[in-house]
mmCIF file of C-alpha atoms in Angstrom:
data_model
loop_
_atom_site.group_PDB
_atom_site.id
_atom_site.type_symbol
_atom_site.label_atom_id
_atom_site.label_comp_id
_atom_site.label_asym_id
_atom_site.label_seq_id
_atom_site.Cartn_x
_atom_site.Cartn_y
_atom_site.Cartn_z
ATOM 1 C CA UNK U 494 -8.154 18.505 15.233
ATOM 2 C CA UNK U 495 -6.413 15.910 13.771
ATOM 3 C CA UNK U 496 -7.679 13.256 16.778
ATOM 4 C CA UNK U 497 -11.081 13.945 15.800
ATOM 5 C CA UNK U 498 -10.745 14.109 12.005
ATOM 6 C CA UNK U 499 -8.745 10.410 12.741
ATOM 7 C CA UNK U 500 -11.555 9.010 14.496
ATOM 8 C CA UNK U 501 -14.414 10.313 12.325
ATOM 9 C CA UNK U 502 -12.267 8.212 9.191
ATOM 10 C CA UNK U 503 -12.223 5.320 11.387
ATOM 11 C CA UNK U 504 -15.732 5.094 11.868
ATOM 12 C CA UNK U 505 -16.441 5.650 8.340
ATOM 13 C CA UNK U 506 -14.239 3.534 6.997
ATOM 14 C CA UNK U 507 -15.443 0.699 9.338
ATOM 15 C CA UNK U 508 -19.065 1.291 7.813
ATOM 16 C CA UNK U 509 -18.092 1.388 4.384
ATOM 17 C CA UNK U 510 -16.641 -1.895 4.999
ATOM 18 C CA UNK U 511 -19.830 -3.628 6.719
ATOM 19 C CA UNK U 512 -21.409 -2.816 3.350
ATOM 20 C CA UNK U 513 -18.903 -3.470 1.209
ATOM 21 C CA UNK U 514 -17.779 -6.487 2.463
ATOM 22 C CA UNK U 515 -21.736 -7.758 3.092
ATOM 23 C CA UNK U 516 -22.309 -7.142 -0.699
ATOM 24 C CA UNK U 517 -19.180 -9.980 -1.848
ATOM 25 C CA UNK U 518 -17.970 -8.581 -5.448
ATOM 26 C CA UNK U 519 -15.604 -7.319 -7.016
ATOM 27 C CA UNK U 520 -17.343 -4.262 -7.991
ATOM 28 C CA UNK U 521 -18.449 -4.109 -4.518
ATOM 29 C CA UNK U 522 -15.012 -4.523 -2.957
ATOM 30 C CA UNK U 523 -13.707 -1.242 -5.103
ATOM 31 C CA UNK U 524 -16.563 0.636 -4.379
ATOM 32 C CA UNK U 525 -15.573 0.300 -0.547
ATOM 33 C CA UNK U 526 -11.540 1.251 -1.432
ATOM 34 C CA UNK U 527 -12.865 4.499 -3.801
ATOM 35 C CA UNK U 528 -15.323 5.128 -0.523
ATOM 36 C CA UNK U 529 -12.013 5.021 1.975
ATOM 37 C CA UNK U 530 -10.414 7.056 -0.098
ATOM 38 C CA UNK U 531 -13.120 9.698 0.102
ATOM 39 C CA UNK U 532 -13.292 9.228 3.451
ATOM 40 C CA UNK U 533 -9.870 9.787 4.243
ATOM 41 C CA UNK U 534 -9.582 13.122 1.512
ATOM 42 C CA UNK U 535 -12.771 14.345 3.663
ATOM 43 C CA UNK U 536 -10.886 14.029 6.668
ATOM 44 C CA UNK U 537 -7.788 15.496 5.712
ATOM 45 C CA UNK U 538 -9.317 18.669 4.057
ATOM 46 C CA UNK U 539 -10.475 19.288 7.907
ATOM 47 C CA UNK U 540 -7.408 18.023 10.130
ATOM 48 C CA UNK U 541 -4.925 19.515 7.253
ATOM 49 C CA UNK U 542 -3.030 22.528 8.819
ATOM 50 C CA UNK U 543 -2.830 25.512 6.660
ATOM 51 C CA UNK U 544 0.288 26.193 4.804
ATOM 52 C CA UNK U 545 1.118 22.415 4.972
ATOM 53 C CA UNK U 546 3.039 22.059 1.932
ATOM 54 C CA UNK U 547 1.680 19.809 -0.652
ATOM 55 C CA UNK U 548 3.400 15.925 -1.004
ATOM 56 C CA UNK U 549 6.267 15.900 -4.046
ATOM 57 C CA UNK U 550 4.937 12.316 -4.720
ATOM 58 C CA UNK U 551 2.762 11.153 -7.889
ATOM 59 C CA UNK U 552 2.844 8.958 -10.886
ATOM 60 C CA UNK U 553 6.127 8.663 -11.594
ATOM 61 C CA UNK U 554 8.175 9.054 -9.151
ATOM 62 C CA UNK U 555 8.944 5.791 -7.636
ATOM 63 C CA UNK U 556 11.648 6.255 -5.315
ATOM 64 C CA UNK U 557 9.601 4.668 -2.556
ATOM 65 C CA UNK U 558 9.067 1.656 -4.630
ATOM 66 C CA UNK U 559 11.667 -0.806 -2.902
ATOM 67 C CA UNK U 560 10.051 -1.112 0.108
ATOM 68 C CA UNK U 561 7.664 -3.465 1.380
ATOM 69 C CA UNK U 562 4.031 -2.556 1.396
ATOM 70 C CA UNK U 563 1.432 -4.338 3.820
ATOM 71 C CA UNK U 564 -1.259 -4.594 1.532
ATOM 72 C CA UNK U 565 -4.425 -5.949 2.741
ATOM 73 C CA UNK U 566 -6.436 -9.029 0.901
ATOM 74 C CA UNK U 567 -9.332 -6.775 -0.184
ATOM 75 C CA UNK U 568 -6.465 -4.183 -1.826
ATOM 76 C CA UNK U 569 -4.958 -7.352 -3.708
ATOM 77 C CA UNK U 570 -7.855 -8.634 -4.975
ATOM 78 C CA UNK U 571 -9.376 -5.303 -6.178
ATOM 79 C CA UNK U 572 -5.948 -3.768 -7.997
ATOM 80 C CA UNK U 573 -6.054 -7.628 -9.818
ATOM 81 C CA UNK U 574 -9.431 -6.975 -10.892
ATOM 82 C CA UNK U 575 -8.570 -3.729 -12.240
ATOM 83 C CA UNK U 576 -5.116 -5.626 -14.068
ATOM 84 C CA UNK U 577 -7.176 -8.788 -15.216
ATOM 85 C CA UNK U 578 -9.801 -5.899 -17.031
ATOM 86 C CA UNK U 579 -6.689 -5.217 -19.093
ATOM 87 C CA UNK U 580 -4.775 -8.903 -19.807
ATOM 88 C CA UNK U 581 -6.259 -11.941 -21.522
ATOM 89 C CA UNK U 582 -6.675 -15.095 -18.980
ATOM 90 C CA UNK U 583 -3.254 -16.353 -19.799
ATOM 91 C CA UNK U 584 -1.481 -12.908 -19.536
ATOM 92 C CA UNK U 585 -3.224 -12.437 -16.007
ATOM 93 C CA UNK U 586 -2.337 -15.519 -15.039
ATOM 94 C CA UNK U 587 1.274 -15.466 -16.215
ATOM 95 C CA UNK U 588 2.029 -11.912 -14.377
ATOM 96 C CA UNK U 589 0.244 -13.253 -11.081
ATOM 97 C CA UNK U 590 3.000 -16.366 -11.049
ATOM 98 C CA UNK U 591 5.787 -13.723 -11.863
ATOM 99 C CA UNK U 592 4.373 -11.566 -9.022
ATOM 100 C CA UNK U 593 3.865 -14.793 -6.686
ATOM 101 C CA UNK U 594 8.063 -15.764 -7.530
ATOM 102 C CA UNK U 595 9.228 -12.113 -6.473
ATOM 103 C CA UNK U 596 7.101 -11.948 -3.177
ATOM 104 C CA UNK U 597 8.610 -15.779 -2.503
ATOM 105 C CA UNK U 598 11.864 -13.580 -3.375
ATOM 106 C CA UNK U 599 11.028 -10.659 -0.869
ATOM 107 C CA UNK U 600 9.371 -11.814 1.601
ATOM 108 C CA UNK U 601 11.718 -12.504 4.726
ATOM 109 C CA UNK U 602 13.799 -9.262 3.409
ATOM 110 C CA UNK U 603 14.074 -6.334 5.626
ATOM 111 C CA UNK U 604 13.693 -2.494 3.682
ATOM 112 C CA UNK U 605 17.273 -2.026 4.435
ATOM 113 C CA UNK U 606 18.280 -5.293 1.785
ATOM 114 C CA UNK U 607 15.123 -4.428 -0.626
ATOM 115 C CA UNK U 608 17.226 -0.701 -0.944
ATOM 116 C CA UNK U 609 20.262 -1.663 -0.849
ATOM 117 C CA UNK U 610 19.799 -4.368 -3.261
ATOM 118 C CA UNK U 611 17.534 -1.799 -5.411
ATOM 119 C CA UNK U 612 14.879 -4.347 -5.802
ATOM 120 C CA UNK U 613 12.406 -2.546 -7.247
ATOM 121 C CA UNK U 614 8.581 -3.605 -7.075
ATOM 122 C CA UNK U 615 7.341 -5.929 -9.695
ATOM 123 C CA UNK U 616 4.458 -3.445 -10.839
ATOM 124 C CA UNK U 617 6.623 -0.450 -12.265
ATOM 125 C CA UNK U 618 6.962 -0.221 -15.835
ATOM 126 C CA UNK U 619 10.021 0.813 -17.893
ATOM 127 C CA UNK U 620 9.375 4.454 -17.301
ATOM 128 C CA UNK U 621 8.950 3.803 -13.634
ATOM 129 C CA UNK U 622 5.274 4.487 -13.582
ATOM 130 C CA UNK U 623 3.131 2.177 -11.260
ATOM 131 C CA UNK U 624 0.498 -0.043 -12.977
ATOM 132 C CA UNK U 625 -1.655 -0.363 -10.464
ATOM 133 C CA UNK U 626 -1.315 3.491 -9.697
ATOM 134 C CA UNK U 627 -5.220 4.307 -8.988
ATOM 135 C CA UNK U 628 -5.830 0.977 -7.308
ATOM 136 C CA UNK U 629 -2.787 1.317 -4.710
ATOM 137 C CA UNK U 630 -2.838 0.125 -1.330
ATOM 138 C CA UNK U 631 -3.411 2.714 1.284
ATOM 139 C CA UNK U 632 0.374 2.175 2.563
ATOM 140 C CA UNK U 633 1.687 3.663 -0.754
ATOM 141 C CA UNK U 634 -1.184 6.738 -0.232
ATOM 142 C CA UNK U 635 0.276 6.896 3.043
ATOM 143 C CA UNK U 636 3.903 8.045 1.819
ATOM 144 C CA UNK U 637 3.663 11.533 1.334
ATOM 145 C CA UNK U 638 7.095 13.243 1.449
ATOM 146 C CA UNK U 639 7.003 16.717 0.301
ATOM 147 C CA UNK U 640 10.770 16.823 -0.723
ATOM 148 C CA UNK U 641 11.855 14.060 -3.701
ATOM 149 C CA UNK U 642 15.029 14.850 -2.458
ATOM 150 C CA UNK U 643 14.573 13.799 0.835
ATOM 151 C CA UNK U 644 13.895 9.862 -0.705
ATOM 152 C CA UNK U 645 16.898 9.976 -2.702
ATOM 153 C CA UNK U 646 19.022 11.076 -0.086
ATOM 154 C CA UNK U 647 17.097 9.084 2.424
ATOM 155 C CA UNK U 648 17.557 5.810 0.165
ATOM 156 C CA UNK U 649 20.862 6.386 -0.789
ATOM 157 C CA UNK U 650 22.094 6.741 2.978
ATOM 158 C CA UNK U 651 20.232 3.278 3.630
ATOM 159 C CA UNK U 652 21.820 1.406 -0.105
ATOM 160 C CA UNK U 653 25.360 2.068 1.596
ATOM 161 C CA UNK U 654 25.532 5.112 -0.645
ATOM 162 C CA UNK U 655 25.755 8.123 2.349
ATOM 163 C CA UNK U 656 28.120 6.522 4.570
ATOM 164 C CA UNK U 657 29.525 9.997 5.246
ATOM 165 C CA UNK U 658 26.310 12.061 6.453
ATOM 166 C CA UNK U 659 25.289 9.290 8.830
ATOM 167 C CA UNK U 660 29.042 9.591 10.487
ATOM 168 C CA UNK U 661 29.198 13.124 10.616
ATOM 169 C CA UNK U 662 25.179 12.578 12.945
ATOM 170 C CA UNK U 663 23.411 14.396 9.322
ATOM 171 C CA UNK U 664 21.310 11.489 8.110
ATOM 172 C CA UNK U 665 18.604 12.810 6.204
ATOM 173 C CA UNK U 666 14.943 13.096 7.335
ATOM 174 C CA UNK U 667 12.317 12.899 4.623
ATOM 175 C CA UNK U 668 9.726 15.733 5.486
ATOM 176 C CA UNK U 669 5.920 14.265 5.284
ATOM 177 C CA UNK U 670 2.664 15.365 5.281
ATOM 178 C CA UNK U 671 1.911 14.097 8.993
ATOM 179 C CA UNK U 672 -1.950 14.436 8.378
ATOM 180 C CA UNK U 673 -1.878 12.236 5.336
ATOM 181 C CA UNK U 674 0.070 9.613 6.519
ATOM 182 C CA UNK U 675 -1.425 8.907 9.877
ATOM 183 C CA UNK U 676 -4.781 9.259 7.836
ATOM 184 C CA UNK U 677 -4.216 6.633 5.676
ATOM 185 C CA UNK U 678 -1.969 4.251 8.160
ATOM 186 C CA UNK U 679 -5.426 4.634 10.682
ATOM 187 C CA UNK U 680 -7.728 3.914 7.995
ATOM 188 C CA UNK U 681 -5.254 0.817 6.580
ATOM 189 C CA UNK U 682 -5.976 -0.199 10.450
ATOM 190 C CA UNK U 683 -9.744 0.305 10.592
ATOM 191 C CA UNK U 684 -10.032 -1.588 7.132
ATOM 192 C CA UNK U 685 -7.920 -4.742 8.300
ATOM 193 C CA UNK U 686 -10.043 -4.508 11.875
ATOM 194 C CA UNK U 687 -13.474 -4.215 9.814
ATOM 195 C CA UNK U 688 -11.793 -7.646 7.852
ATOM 196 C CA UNK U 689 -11.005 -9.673 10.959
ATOM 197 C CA UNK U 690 -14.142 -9.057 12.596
ATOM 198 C CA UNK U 691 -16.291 -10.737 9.975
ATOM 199 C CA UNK U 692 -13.741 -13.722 10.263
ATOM 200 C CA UNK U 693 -11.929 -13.073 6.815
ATOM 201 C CA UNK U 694 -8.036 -13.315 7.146
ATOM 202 C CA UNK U 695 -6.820 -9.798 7.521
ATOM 203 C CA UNK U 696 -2.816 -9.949 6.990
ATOM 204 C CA UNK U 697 -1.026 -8.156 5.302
ATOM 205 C CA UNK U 698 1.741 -9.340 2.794
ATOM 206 C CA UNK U 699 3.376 -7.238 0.138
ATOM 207 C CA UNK U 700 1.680 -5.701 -2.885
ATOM 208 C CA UNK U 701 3.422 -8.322 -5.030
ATOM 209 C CA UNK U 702 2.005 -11.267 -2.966
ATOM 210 C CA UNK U 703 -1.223 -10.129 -2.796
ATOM 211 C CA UNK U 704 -2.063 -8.858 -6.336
ATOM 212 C CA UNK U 705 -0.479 -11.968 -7.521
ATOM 213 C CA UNK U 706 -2.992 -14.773 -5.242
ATOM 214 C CA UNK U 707 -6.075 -13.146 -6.919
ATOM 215 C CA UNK U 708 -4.813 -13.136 -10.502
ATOM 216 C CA UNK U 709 -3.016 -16.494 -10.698
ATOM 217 C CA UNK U 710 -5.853 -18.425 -8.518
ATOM 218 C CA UNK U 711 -9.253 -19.037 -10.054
ATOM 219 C CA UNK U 712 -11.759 -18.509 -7.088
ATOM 220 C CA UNK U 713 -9.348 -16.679 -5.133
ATOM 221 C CA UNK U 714 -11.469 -14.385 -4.436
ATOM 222 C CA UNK U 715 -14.465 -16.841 -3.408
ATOM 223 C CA UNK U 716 -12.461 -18.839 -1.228
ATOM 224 C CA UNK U 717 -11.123 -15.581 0.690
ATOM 225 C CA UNK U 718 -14.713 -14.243 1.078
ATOM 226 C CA UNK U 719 -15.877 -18.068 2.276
ATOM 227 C CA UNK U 720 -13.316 -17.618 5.552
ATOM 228 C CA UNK U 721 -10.415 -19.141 4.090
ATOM 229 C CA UNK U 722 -6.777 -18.059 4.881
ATOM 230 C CA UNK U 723 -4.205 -17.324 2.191
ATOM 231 C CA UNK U 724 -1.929 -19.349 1.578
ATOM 232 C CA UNK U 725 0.836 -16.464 1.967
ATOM 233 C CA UNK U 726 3.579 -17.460 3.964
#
């Protein structure tokens, strides 16, 4: 059931881009993310087992959030719409430069250093509360643990902090919703194929890196849409 409900969201994703992508705007561009994310609820109210227990993660909990997330130029440029709707020019342009200096920061690290050095992503607030929460890329949707303890222990083991379980062979395993997250990992695939087969660069780079392009560089956007790679190293 699952194979089937995976390859129905593929196909619909891929048309949702050719129209999405075809139309060029903003508005356009999150219309196609709100239609994956349809797509992909669709699927998984079919390929879903019964009695799956529901995922512990939401706004808020941000336990997740020192990892790297492959995030796709179309998911950049359409959470930096939504943050630009919200900032003056200068304010937009200031947090895209702070955002560009962290991925320079990140971007060679592995998870294991991002944990254990508890850098945290640039777009939590105080309160640990994601600002880009309904514009995420589909590798956050994608985490889906139904256990917050299972993180904690999870990132504690990898920060250094569980030396003793891993010894004793009891590292912990953090429980997911297997439906959801191969959902949204096959439909973060279909989207970046969709990209590269109209000739648009299609790599990923982290959240930071990518929300940051499209708000500090007028015509970002443009340029992207026009075939041009980004100049994300």
């Amino acid at each position: 059931m699952l194979d089937e409900a995976v390859a129905r969201c593929r196909d619909e994703v891929g048309a949702l881009a050719e129209r999405g992508l075809a139309a060029g705007s903003e508005a356009a561009l999150a219309a196609l993310l709100e239609g994956v994310e349809r797509a992909v609820a669709a699927s998984l109210g079919v390929a879903r087992p019964s009695g799956t227990p529901s995922p512990a993660c939401g706004p808020g909990c941000s336990s997740c959030c020192v990892l790297n997330v492959g995030t796709l130029p179309v998911e950049g440029a359409v959470a930096a719409a939504r943050l630009r709707r919200g900032l003056g020019a200068g304010a937009a342009a200031a947090l895209g430069a702070r955002l560009l200096a962290f991925h320079d920061r990140v971007r060679w690290l592995e998870d294991r250093e991002r944990i254990a050095g508890r850098v945290a992503c640039p777009l939590l607030d105080g309160a640990g509360r994601c600002a880009i929460h309904p514009a995420r890329p589909l590798a956050c949707r994608s985490v889906s643990a139904v256990d917050r303890g299972d993180c904690r222990a999870a990132l504690a083991l990898a920060a250094g902090d569980g030396q003793d379980d891993e010894e004793d062979g009891r590292a912990p395993v953090v429980r997911m919703d297997v439906a959801q997250r191969t959902l949204y990992l096959e439909a973060l695939d279909a989207l970046g194929g969709a990209l590269a087969r109209r000739g648009l660069d299609a790599r990923r780079r982290d959240v930071s890196g990518m929300v940051g392009h499209f708000l500090a560089r007028p015509g970002a956007l443009d340029a992207w849409l026009g075939g041009a790679p980004l100049p994300l190293d």
